[in-house]
Amino acid sequence: MLAKLDRSPALLKTHLQLYNIPFHHNMKYIYLCRNIRDVACSLWNHCQAYSDVARARLGLDEGLTFDEFCHRFVCTGYPFWNYQDHVTSWWAVKDQPNVLFLHYDHMLKDHAGTVKKIARFLDKDLSDDRYPSLYNTYSKEPKTTNKTAIATAVYTHHTNQQRCCI
């Protein structure tokens, strides 16, 4: 698929670990990391929206509670792959000149700084008057929901009590 990308610049968005995609030193990679609790909540919401056919094909357990889902996700990577392994695969190359490793929480706290950092990384010279429109267009208010609070409690309980992955 990457060989067919003959236009420059091209963008490829993926959720894959680094070792599952080609890594070329002449390509630039921006990796956005999120807190495992946020990822668990987001994945839970996505899985709940899947059709019965999609859930069956993915092997998603029917009747799994949110607590059980979070425990499996944090400890094993259920239903896809281990999140710590995913982040670690990108962390290993974070100091490469063609990799920009960002954290979602930092992006929320400093939209303008993040936009400027990405622009510098992509060798884009944007005038200062362009930044406000860019980071206001793509900004999101942090979402605080009961599910996030529950996931935090589940994550804390499992990592403190059962010492499973992180």
PDB file of C-alpha atoms in Angstrom:
ATOM      1  CA  MET A   1       0.000   0.000   0.000  1.00  0.00           C
ATOM      2  CA  LEU A   2       2.769   2.474   0.870  1.00  0.00           C
ATOM      3  CA  ALA A   3       4.442   1.806  -2.472  1.00  0.00           C
ATOM      4  CA  LYS A   4       1.331   3.177  -4.192  1.00  0.00           C
ATOM      5  CA  LEU A   5       1.609   6.501  -2.390  1.00  0.00           C
ATOM      6  CA  ASP A   6       3.350   8.416  -5.143  1.00  0.00           C
ATOM      7  CA  ARG A   7       2.099  11.844  -4.080  1.00  0.00           C
ATOM      8  CA  SER A   8       4.057  13.970  -1.669  1.00  0.00           C
ATOM      9  CA  PRO A   9       3.106  14.726   0.974  1.00  0.00           C
ATOM     10  CA  ALA A  10       0.991  11.713   1.826  1.00  0.00           C
ATOM     11  CA  LEU A  11      -0.679  10.808   5.094  1.00  0.00           C
ATOM     12  CA  LEU A  12      -1.327   7.364   6.492  1.00  0.00           C
ATOM     13  CA  LYS A  13      -3.200   7.038   9.797  1.00  0.00           C
ATOM     14  CA  THR A  14      -2.869   3.769  11.649  1.00  0.00           C
ATOM     15  CA  HIS A  15      -3.339   2.210  15.069  1.00  0.00           C
ATOM     16  CA  LEU A  16      -0.621  -0.378  14.479  1.00  0.00           C
ATOM     17  CA  GLN A  17       2.543  -1.019  16.440  1.00  0.00           C
ATOM     18  CA  LEU A  18       5.694   0.239  14.790  1.00  0.00           C
ATOM     19  CA  TYR A  19       6.902  -3.259  13.932  1.00  0.00           C
ATOM     20  CA  ASN A  20       3.728  -3.854  11.896  1.00  0.00           C
ATOM     21  CA  ILE A  21       4.370  -1.045   9.418  1.00  0.00           C
ATOM     22  CA  PRO A  22       7.371  -0.191   7.238  1.00  0.00           C
ATOM     23  CA  PHE A  23       9.766   2.249   8.884  1.00  0.00           C
ATOM     24  CA  HIS A  24      11.723   4.424   6.496  1.00  0.00           C
ATOM     25  CA  HIS A  25      14.173   7.123   7.530  1.00  0.00           C
ATOM     26  CA  ASN A  26      12.981   9.375   4.683  1.00  0.00           C
ATOM     27  CA  MET A  27       9.381   9.364   6.018  1.00  0.00           C
ATOM     28  CA  LYS A  28       8.113  11.328   9.010  1.00  0.00           C
ATOM     29  CA  TYR A  29       6.034   9.736  11.747  1.00  0.00           C
ATOM     30  CA  ILE A  30       3.890  11.490  14.339  1.00  0.00           C
ATOM     31  CA  TYR A  31       2.847   9.228  17.201  1.00  0.00           C
ATOM     32  CA  LEU A  32       0.119  10.366  19.577  1.00  0.00           C
ATOM     33  CA  CYS A  33       0.079   8.483  22.862  1.00  0.00           C
ATOM     34  CA  ARG A  34      -2.898   8.450  25.227  1.00  0.00           C
ATOM     35  CA  ASN A  35      -3.350   7.445  28.822  1.00  0.00           C
ATOM     36  CA  ILE A  36      -4.277   3.764  29.031  1.00  0.00           C
ATOM     37  CA  ARG A  37      -7.429   4.622  30.992  1.00  0.00           C
ATOM     38  CA  ASP A  38      -8.629   6.912  28.198  1.00  0.00           C
ATOM     39  CA  VAL A  39      -7.825   4.260  25.609  1.00  0.00           C
ATOM     40  CA  ALA A  40      -9.780   1.633  27.580  1.00  0.00           C
ATOM     41  CA  CYS A  41     -12.837   3.922  27.794  1.00  0.00           C
ATOM     42  CA  SER A  42     -12.668   4.795  24.117  1.00  0.00           C
ATOM     43  CA  LEU A  43     -12.259   1.178  23.056  1.00  0.00           C
ATOM     44  CA  TRP A  44     -15.136   0.118  25.333  1.00  0.00           C
ATOM     45  CA  ASN A  45     -17.389   2.688  23.652  1.00  0.00           C
ATOM     46  CA  HIS A  46     -16.331   1.555  20.184  1.00  0.00           C
ATOM     47  CA  CYS A  47     -16.910  -2.108  21.009  1.00  0.00           C
ATOM     48  CA  GLN A  48     -20.376  -1.345  22.390  1.00  0.00           C
ATOM     49  CA  ALA A  49     -21.306   0.235  19.052  1.00  0.00           C
ATOM     50  CA  TYR A  50     -20.249  -2.801  16.982  1.00  0.00           C
ATOM     51  CA  SER A  51     -22.947  -4.902  15.371  1.00  0.00           C
ATOM     52  CA  ASP A  52     -23.505  -8.440  16.630  1.00  0.00           C
ATOM     53  CA  VAL A  53     -21.795  -9.757  13.488  1.00  0.00           C
ATOM     54  CA  ALA A  54     -18.717  -7.573  14.016  1.00  0.00           C
ATOM     55  CA  ARG A  55     -18.554  -8.514  17.715  1.00  0.00           C
ATOM     56  CA  ALA A  56     -18.719 -12.198  16.809  1.00  0.00           C
ATOM     57  CA  ARG A  57     -15.998 -11.879  14.150  1.00  0.00           C
ATOM     58  CA  LEU A  58     -13.724 -10.100  16.626  1.00  0.00           C
ATOM     59  CA  GLY A  59     -14.443 -12.653  19.320  1.00  0.00           C
ATOM     60  CA  LEU A  60     -15.805 -10.071  21.748  1.00  0.00           C
ATOM     61  CA  ASP A  61     -17.319 -11.766  24.742  1.00  0.00           C
ATOM     62  CA  GLU A  62     -21.033 -11.182  25.059  1.00  0.00           C
ATOM     63  CA  GLY A  63     -22.131  -9.804  28.409  1.00  0.00           C
ATOM     64  CA  LEU A  64     -18.667  -8.638  29.436  1.00  0.00           C
ATOM     65  CA  THR A  65     -18.941  -5.915  32.076  1.00  0.00           C
ATOM     66  CA  PHE A  66     -17.020  -2.656  31.886  1.00  0.00           C
ATOM     67  CA  ASP A  67     -14.914  -3.728  34.878  1.00  0.00           C
ATOM     68  CA  GLU A  68     -14.045  -7.071  33.228  1.00  0.00           C
ATOM     69  CA  PHE A  69     -13.314  -5.371  29.908  1.00  0.00           C
ATOM     70  CA  CYS A  70     -10.914  -2.859  31.508  1.00  0.00           C
ATOM     71  CA  HIS A  71      -9.173  -5.593  33.490  1.00  0.00           C
ATOM     72  CA  ARG A  72      -8.608  -7.679  30.352  1.00  0.00           C
ATOM     73  CA  PHE A  73      -7.519  -4.661  28.310  1.00  0.00           C
ATOM     74  CA  VAL A  74      -4.975  -3.441  30.867  1.00  0.00           C
ATOM     75  CA  CYS A  75      -3.600  -6.911  31.624  1.00  0.00           C
ATOM     76  CA  THR A  76      -3.659  -8.606  28.232  1.00  0.00           C
ATOM     77  CA  GLY A  77      -4.546  -6.084  25.535  1.00  0.00           C
ATOM     78  CA  TYR A  78      -7.945  -7.694  24.946  1.00  0.00           C
ATOM     79  CA  PRO A  79      -9.556  -7.578  22.411  1.00  0.00           C
ATOM     80  CA  PHE A  80      -6.697  -6.634  20.074  1.00  0.00           C
ATOM     81  CA  TRP A  81      -3.146  -6.255  21.395  1.00  0.00           C
ATOM     82  CA  ASN A  82      -1.233  -5.152  24.449  1.00  0.00           C
ATOM     83  CA  TYR A  83      -1.288  -1.370  24.732  1.00  0.00           C
ATOM     84  CA  GLN A  84       1.974  -1.164  26.670  1.00  0.00           C
ATOM     85  CA  ASP A  85       3.669  -3.137  23.885  1.00  0.00           C
ATOM     86  CA  HIS A  86       2.128  -0.755  21.357  1.00  0.00           C
ATOM     87  CA  VAL A  87       3.462   2.374  23.095  1.00  0.00           C
ATOM     88  CA  THR A  88       6.837   0.749  23.756  1.00  0.00           C
ATOM     89  CA  SER A  89       7.281  -0.043  20.061  1.00  0.00           C
ATOM     90  CA  TRP A  90       7.038   3.690  19.252  1.00  0.00           C
ATOM     91  CA  TRP A  91       8.912   4.810  22.365  1.00  0.00           C
ATOM     92  CA  ALA A  92      11.948   2.885  21.118  1.00  0.00           C
ATOM     93  CA  VAL A  93      12.276   5.283  18.151  1.00  0.00           C
ATOM     94  CA  LYS A  94      11.104   8.500  19.822  1.00  0.00           C
ATOM     95  CA  ASP A  95      14.558  10.097  19.526  1.00  0.00           C
ATOM     96  CA  GLN A  96      14.887   9.438  15.798  1.00  0.00           C
ATOM     97  CA  PRO A  97      14.883  12.703  13.804  1.00  0.00           C
ATOM     98  CA  ASN A  98      11.941  11.527  11.688  1.00  0.00           C
ATOM     99  CA  VAL A  99       9.696  10.688  14.681  1.00  0.00           C
ATOM    100  CA  LEU A 100       7.624  13.107  16.748  1.00  0.00           C
ATOM    101  CA  PHE A 101       6.257  11.449  19.884  1.00  0.00           C
ATOM    102  CA  LEU A 102       3.367  13.406  21.412  1.00  0.00           C
ATOM    103  CA  HIS A 103       1.087  12.796  24.381  1.00  0.00           C
ATOM    104  CA  TYR A 104      -2.615  13.593  24.140  1.00  0.00           C
ATOM    105  CA  ASP A 105      -2.765  15.187  27.613  1.00  0.00           C
ATOM    106  CA  HIS A 106       0.065  17.578  26.733  1.00  0.00           C
ATOM    107  CA  MET A 107      -1.726  18.444  23.508  1.00  0.00           C
ATOM    108  CA  LEU A 108      -4.893  19.321  25.453  1.00  0.00           C
ATOM    109  CA  LYS A 109      -2.939  21.559  27.819  1.00  0.00           C
ATOM    110  CA  ASP A 110      -1.006  23.405  25.112  1.00  0.00           C
ATOM    111  CA  HIS A 111      -2.810  23.456  21.769  1.00  0.00           C
ATOM    112  CA  ALA A 112      -0.754  26.297  20.326  1.00  0.00           C
ATOM    113  CA  GLY A 113       2.533  24.740  21.408  1.00  0.00           C
ATOM    114  CA  THR A 114       1.545  21.409  19.896  1.00  0.00           C
ATOM    115  CA  VAL A 115       0.517  22.959  16.573  1.00  0.00           C
ATOM    116  CA  LYS A 116       3.841  24.836  16.460  1.00  0.00           C
ATOM    117  CA  LYS A 117       5.784  21.683  17.337  1.00  0.00           C
ATOM    118  CA  ILE A 118       4.074  19.707  14.558  1.00  0.00           C
ATOM    119  CA  ALA A 119       4.600  22.527  12.059  1.00  0.00           C
ATOM    120  CA  ARG A 120       8.328  22.680  12.898  1.00  0.00           C
ATOM    121  CA  PHE A 121       8.594  18.894  12.639  1.00  0.00           C
ATOM    122  CA  LEU A 122       6.970  18.964   9.197  1.00  0.00           C
ATOM    123  CA  ASP A 123       9.206  21.875   8.125  1.00  0.00           C
ATOM    124  CA  LYS A 124       6.180  24.132   7.697  1.00  0.00           C
ATOM    125  CA  ASP A 125       6.670  27.844   8.189  1.00  0.00           C
ATOM    126  CA  LEU A 126       3.363  29.187   9.462  1.00  0.00           C
ATOM    127  CA  SER A 127       2.896  32.810  10.350  1.00  0.00           C
ATOM    128  CA  ASP A 128       1.892  33.549  13.939  1.00  0.00           C
ATOM    129  CA  ASP A 129      -1.557  34.703  12.833  1.00  0.00           C
ATOM    130  CA  ARG A 130      -2.318  31.211  11.427  1.00  0.00           C
ATOM    131  CA  TYR A 131      -1.795  29.368  14.746  1.00  0.00           C
ATOM    132  CA  PRO A 132      -4.949  30.538  16.550  1.00  0.00           C
ATOM    133  CA  SER A 133      -7.221  29.417  13.703  1.00  0.00           C
ATOM    134  CA  LEU A 134      -5.456  26.047  13.479  1.00  0.00           C
ATOM    135  CA  TYR A 135      -5.518  25.145  17.141  1.00  0.00           C
ATOM    136  CA  ASN A 136      -9.036  26.511  17.649  1.00  0.00           C
ATOM    137  CA  THR A 137     -10.272  24.442  14.693  1.00  0.00           C
ATOM    138  CA  TYR A 138      -8.791  21.205  16.003  1.00  0.00           C
ATOM    139  CA  SER A 139      -9.078  21.739  19.738  1.00  0.00           C
ATOM    140  CA  LYS A 140     -11.327  19.705  21.957  1.00  0.00           C
ATOM    141  CA  GLU A 141     -12.323  20.310  25.513  1.00  0.00           C
ATOM    142  CA  PRO A 142     -11.167  17.508  27.808  1.00  0.00           C
ATOM    143  CA  LYS A 143     -13.975  15.041  28.330  1.00  0.00           C
ATOM    144  CA  THR A 144     -14.639  14.119  31.939  1.00  0.00           C
ATOM    145  CA  THR A 145     -17.275  11.444  32.187  1.00  0.00           C
ATOM    146  CA  ASN A 146     -18.370   8.931  34.708  1.00  0.00           C
ATOM    147  CA  LYS A 147     -16.855   6.216  32.472  1.00  0.00           C
ATOM    148  CA  THR A 148     -13.451   7.887  32.749  1.00  0.00           C
ATOM    149  CA  ALA A 149     -13.762   7.996  36.525  1.00  0.00           C
ATOM    150  CA  ILE A 150     -14.786   4.334  36.567  1.00  0.00           C
ATOM    151  CA  ALA A 151     -11.917   3.355  34.280  1.00  0.00           C
ATOM    152  CA  THR A 152      -9.484   5.219  36.530  1.00  0.00           C
ATOM    153  CA  ALA A 153     -10.775   3.315  39.527  1.00  0.00           C
ATOM    154  CA  VAL A 154     -10.623  -0.015  37.679  1.00  0.00           C
ATOM    155  CA  TYR A 155      -7.125   0.679  36.374  1.00  0.00           C
ATOM    156  CA  THR A 156      -5.876   1.743  39.831  1.00  0.00           C
ATOM    157  CA  HIS A 157      -7.488  -1.250  41.498  1.00  0.00           C
ATOM    158  CA  HIS A 158      -6.081  -3.777  39.050  1.00  0.00           C
ATOM    159  CA  THR A 159      -2.562  -2.362  38.941  1.00  0.00           C
ATOM    160  CA  ASN A 160      -2.361  -1.922  42.719  1.00  0.00           C
ATOM    161  CA  GLN A 161      -4.075  -5.153  43.747  1.00  0.00           C
ATOM    162  CA  GLN A 162      -3.113  -7.617  41.051  1.00  0.00           C
ATOM    163  CA  ARG A 163       0.088  -6.124  39.615  1.00  0.00           C
ATOM    164  CA  CYS A 164      -0.927  -6.901  36.060  1.00  0.00           C
ATOM    165  CA  CYS A 165       0.971  -5.170  33.309  1.00  0.00           C
ATOM    166  CA  ILE A 166       1.917  -1.547  33.843  1.00  0.00           C
TER     167      ILE A 166
END
